PDB file of C-alpha atoms in Angstrom:
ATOM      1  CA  UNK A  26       2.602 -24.943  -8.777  1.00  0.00           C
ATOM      2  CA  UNK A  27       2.147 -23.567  -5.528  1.00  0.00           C
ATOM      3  CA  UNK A  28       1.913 -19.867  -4.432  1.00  0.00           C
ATOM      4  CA  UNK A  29       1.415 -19.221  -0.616  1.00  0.00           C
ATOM      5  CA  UNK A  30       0.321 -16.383   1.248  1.00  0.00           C
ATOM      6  CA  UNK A  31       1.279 -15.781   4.722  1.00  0.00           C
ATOM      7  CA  UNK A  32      -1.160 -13.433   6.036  1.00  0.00           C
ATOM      8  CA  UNK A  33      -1.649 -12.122   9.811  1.00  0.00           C
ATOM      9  CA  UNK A  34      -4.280 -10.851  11.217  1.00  0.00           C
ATOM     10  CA  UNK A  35      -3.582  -7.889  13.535  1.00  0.00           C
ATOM     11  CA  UNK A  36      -5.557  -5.074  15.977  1.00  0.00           C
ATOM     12  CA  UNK A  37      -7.161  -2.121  13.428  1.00  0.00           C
ATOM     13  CA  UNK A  38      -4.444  -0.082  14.469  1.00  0.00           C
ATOM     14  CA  UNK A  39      -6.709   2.971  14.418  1.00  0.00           C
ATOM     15  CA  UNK A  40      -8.369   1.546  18.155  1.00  0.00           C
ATOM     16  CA  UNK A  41      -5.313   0.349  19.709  1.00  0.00           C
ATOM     17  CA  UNK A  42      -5.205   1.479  23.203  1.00  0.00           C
ATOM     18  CA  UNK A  43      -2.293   0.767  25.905  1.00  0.00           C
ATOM     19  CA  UNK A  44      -3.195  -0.551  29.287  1.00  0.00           C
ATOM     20  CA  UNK A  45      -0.997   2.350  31.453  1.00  0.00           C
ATOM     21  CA  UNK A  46       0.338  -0.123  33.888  1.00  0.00           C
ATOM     22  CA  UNK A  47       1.673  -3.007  31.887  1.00  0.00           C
ATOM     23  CA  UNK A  48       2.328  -0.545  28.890  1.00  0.00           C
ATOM     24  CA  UNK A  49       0.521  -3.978  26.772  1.00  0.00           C
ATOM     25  CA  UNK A  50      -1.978  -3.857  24.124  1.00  0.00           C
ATOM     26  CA  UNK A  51      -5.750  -4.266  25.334  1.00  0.00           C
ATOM     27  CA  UNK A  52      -6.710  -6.180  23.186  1.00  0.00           C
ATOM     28  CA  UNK A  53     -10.610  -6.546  24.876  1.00  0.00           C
ATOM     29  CA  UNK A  54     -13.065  -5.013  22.264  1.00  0.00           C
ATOM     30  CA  UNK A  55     -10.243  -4.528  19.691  1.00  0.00           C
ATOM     31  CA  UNK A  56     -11.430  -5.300  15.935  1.00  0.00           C
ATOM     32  CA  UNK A  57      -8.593  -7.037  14.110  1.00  0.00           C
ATOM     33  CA  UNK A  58      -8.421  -6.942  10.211  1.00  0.00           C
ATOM     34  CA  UNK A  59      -6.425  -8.942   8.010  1.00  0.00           C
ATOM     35  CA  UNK A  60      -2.163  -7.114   7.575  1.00  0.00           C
ATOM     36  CA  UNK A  61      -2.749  -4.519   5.195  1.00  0.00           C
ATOM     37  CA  UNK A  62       0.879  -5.400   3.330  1.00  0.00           C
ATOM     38  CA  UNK A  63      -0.272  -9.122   3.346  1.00  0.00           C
ATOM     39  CA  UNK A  64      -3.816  -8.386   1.457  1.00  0.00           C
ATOM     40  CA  UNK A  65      -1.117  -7.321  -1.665  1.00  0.00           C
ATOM     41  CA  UNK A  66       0.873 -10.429  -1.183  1.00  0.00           C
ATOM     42  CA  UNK A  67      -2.540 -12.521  -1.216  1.00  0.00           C
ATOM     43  CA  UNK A  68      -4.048 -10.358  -4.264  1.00  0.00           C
ATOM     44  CA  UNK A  69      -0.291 -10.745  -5.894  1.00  0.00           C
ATOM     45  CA  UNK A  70      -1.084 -14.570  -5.553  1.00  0.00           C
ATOM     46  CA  UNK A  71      -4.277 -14.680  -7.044  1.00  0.00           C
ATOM     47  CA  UNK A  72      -3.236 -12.547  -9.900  1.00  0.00           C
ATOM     48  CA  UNK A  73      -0.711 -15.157 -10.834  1.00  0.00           C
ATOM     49  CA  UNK A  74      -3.426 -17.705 -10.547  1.00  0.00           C
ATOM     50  CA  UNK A  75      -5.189 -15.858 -12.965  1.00  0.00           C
ATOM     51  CA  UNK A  76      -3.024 -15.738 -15.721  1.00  0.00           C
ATOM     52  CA  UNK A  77      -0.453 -18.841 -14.623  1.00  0.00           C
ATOM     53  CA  UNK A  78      -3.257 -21.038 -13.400  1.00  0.00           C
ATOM     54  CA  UNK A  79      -1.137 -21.085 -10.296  1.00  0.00           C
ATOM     55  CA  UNK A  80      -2.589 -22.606  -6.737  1.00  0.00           C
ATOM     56  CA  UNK A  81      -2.685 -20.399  -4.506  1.00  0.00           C
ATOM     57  CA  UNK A  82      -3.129 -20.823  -0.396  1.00  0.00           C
ATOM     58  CA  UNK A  83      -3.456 -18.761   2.507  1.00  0.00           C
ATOM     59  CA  UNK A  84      -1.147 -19.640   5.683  1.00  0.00           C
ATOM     60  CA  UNK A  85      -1.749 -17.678   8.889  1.00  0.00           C
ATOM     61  CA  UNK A  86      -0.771 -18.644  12.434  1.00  0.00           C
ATOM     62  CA  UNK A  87      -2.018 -17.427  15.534  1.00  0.00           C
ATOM     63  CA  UNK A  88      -5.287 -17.888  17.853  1.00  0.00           C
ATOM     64  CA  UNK A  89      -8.564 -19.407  16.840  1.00  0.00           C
ATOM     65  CA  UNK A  90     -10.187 -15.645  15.753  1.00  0.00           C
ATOM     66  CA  UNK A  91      -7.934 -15.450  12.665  1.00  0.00           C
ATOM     67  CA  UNK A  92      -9.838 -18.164  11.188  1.00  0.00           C
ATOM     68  CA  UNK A  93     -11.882 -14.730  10.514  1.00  0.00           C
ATOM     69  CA  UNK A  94      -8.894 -13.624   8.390  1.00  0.00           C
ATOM     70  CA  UNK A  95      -8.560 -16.903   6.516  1.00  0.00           C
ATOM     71  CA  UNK A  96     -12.315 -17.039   5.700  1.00  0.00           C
ATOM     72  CA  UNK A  97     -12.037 -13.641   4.169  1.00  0.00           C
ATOM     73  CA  UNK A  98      -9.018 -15.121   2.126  1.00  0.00           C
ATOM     74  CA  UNK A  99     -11.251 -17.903   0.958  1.00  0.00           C
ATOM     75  CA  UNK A 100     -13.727 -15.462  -0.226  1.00  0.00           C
ATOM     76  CA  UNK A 101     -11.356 -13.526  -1.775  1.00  0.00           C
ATOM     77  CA  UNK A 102     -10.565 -16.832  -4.121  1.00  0.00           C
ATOM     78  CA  UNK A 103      -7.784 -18.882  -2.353  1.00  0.00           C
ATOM     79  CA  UNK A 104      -8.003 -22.391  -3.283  1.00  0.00           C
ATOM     80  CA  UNK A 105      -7.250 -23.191   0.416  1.00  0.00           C
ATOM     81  CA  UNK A 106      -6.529 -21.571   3.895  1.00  0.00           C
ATOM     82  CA  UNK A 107      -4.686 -22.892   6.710  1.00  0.00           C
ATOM     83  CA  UNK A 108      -4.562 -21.681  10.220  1.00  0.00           C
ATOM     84  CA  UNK A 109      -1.678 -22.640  12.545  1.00  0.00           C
ATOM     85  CA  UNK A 110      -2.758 -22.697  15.920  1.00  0.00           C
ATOM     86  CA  UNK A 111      -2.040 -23.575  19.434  1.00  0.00           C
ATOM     87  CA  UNK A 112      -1.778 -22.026  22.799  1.00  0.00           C
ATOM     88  CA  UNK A 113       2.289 -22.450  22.693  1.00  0.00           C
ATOM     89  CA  UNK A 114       2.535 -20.053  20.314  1.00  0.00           C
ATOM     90  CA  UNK A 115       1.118 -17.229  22.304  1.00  0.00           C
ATOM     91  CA  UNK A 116       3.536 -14.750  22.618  1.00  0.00           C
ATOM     92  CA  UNK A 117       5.635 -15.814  19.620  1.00  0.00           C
ATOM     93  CA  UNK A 118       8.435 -13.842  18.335  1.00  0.00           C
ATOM     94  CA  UNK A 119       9.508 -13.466  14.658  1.00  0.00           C
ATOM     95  CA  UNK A 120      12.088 -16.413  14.804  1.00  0.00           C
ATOM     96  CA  UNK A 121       9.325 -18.621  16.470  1.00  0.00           C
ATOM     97  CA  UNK A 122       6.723 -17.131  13.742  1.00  0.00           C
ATOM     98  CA  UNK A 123       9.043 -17.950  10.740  1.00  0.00           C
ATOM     99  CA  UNK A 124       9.876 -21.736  12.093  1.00  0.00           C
ATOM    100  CA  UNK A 125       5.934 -22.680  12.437  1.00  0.00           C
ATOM    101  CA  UNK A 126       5.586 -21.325   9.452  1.00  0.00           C
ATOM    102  CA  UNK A 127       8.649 -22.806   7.478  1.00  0.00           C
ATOM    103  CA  UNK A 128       7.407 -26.094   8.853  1.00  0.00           C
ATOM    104  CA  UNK A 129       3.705 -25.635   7.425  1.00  0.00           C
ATOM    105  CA  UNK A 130       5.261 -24.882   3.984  1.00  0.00           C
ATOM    106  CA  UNK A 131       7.338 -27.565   3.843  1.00  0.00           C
ATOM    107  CA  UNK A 132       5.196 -29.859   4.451  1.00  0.00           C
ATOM    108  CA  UNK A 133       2.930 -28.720   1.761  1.00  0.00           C
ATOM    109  CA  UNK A 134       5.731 -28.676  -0.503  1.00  0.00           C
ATOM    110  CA  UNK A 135       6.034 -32.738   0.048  1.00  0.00           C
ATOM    111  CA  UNK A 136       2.569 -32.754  -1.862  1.00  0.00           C
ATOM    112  CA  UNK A 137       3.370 -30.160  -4.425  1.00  0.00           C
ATOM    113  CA  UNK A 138       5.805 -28.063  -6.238  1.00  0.00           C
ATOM    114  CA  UNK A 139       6.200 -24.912  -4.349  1.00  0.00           C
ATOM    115  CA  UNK A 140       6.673 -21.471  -6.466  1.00  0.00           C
ATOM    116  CA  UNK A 141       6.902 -18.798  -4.957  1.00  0.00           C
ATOM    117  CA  UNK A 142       5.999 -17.580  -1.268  1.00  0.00           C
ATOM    118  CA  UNK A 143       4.483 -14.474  -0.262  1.00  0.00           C
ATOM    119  CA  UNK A 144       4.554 -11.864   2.582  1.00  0.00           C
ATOM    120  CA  UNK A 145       3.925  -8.423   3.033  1.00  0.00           C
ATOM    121  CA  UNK A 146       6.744  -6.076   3.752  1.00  0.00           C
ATOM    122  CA  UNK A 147       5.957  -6.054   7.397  1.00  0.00           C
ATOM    123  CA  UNK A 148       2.958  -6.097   9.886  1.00  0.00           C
ATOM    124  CA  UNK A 149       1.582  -3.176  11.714  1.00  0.00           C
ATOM    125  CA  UNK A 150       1.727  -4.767  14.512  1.00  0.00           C
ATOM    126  CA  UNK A 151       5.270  -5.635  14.702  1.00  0.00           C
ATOM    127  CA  UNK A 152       7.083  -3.942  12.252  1.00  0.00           C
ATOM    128  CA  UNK A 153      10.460  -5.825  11.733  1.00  0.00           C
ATOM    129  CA  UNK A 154      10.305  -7.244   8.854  1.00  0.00           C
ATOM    130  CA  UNK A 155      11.939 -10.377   9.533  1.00  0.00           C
ATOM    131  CA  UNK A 156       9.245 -12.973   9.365  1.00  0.00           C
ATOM    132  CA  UNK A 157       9.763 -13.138   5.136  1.00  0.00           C
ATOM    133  CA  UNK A 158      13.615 -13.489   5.239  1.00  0.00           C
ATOM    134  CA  UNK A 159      13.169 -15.695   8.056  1.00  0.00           C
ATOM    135  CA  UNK A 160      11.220 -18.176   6.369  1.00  0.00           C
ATOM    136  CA  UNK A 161      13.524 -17.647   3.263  1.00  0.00           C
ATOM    137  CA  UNK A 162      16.570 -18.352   5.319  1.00  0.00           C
ATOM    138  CA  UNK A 163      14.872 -21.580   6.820  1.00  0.00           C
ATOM    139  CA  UNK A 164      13.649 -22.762   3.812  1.00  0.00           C
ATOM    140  CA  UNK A 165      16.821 -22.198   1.653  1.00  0.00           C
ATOM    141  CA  UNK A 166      14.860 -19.902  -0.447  1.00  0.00           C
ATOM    142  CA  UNK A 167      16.112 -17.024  -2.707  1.00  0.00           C
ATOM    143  CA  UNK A 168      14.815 -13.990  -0.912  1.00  0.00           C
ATOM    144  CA  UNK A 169      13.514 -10.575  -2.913  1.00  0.00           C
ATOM    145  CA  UNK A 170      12.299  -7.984  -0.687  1.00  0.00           C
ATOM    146  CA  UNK A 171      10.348  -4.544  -1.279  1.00  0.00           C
ATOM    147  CA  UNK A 172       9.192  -6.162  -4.538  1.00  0.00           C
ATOM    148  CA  UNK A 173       6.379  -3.157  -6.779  1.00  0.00           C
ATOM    149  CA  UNK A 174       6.438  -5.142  -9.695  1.00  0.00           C
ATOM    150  CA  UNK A 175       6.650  -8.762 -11.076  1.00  0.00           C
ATOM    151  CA  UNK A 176       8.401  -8.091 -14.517  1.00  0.00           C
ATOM    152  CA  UNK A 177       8.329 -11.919 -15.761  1.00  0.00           C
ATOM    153  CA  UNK A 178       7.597 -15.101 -14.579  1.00  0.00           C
ATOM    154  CA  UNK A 179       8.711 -18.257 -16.579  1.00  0.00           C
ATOM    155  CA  UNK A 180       7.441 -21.032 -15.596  1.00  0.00           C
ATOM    156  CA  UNK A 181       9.346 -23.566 -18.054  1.00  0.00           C
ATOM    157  CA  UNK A 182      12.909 -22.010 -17.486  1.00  0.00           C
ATOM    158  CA  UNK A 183      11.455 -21.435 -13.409  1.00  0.00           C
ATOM    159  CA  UNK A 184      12.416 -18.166 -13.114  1.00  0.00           C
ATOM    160  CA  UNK A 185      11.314 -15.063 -11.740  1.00  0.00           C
ATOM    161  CA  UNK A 186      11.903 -11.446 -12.064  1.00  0.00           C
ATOM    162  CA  UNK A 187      11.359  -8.838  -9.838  1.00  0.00           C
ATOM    163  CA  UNK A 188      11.347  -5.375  -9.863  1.00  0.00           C
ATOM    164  CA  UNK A 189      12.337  -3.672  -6.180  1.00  0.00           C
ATOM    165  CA  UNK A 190      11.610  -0.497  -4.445  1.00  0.00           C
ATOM    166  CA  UNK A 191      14.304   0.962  -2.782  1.00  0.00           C
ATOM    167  CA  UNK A 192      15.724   4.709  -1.519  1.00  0.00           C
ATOM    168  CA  UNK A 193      15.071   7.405  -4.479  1.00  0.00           C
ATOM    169  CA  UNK A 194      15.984   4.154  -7.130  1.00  0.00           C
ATOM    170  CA  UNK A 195      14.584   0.678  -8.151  1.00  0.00           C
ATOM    171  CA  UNK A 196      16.446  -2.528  -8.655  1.00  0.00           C
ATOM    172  CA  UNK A 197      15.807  -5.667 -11.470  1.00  0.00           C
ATOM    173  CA  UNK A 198      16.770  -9.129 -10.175  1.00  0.00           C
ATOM    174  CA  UNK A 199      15.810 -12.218 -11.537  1.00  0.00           C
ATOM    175  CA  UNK A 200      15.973 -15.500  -9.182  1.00  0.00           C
ATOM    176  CA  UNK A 201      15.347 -19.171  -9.979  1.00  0.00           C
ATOM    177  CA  UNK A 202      11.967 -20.519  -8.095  1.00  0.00           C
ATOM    178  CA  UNK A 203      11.212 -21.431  -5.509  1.00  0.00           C
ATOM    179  CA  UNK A 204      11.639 -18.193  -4.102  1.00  0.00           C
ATOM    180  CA  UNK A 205      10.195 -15.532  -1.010  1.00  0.00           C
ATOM    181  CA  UNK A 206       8.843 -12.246  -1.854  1.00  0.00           C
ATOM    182  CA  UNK A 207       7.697  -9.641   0.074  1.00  0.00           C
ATOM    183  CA  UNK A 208       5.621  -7.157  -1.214  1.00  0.00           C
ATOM    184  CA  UNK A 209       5.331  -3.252  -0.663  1.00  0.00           C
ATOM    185  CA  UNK A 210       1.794  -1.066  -1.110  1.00  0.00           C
ATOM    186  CA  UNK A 211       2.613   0.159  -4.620  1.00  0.00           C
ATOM    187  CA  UNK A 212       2.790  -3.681  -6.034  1.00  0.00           C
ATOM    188  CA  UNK A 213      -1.241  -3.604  -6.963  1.00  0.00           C
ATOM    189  CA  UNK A 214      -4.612  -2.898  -5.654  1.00  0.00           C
ATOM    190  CA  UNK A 215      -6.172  -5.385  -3.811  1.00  0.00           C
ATOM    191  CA  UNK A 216      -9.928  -6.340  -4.408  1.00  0.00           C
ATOM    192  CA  UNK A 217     -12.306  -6.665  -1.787  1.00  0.00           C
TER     193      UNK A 217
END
């Protein structure tokens, strides 16, 4: 069964500067590092491989540099890593974002049974949120956000449940697979 990881790879927002006249990110000598919510969805995906022998694979779109990202996915213990990327989607927006990527997974999900997909809560580059539901909604895909914890995962019955982090409470769902989950901070600790 297939787990993927959508994983972005965005400026180290600790030397992000603003060009004064176009109020735009320079982005000249900027370091970028791999999402830090997405390194917890893509360590949440190899932990399942670990004890569910589940396949899991790294999807990323954007320019030719994030291969960077992907590689470090790879070494990290993906089975595979695929970058999405092409000079019309410069300047993408999260409903552009979540159809390229929608695309990509279904059409690995042609070749194999797709489980569950991940993505961080947000990027720090961005922050809205919306690329995870987005692909959900595309993809007709249960959707659990703010996930901590993955309580149980049957793989017979294909179920999954969840537990997630909300205001001052938590909240147990379970949802039949194939499903979308993104993931906040306090799920686990990823390796490096």
């Amino acid at each position: 069964m297939l787990v993927v990881s959508c994983i972005k790879q965005v400026p180290d927002t600790t030397q992000v500067q603003i060009d004064p006249e176009t109020n735009t990110l320079i982005r000249d000598g900027i370091p970028f590092i791999m999402n830090p919510y997405d390194t917890h969805a893509l360590e949440e995906s190899l932990q399942l491989r670990d004890k569910y022998a589940l396949r899991p694979v790294a999807l990323s779109m954007g320019p030719p540099n994030a291969e960077a990202t992907l590689r470090k996915a790879c070494a990290l213990g993906v089975d595979d890593a695929i970058l999405l990327s092409d000079r019309c989607f410069g300047g993408a927006d999260t409903l552009a974002t979540s159809r390229v990527l929608s695309a990509a997974i279904e059409r690995l999900a042609k070749s194999e049974e797709l489980g569950i997909v991940f993505c961080g809560k947000q990027t720090i580059d961005g922050d809205t949120a919306q690329v995870g539901p987005g692909i959900a909604s595309r993809l007709g895909l249960h959707q659990l956000t703010l996930v901590d914890r993955i309580e149980h995962l049957d793989l017979e019955k294909k179920t999954i449940r969840v537990r997630r982090k909300l205001e001052g409470r938590y909240e147990i769902v379970e949802a039949p697979l194939p499903v979308m989950i993104t993931v906040v901070r306090e799920i686990n600790q990823p390796r490096y």
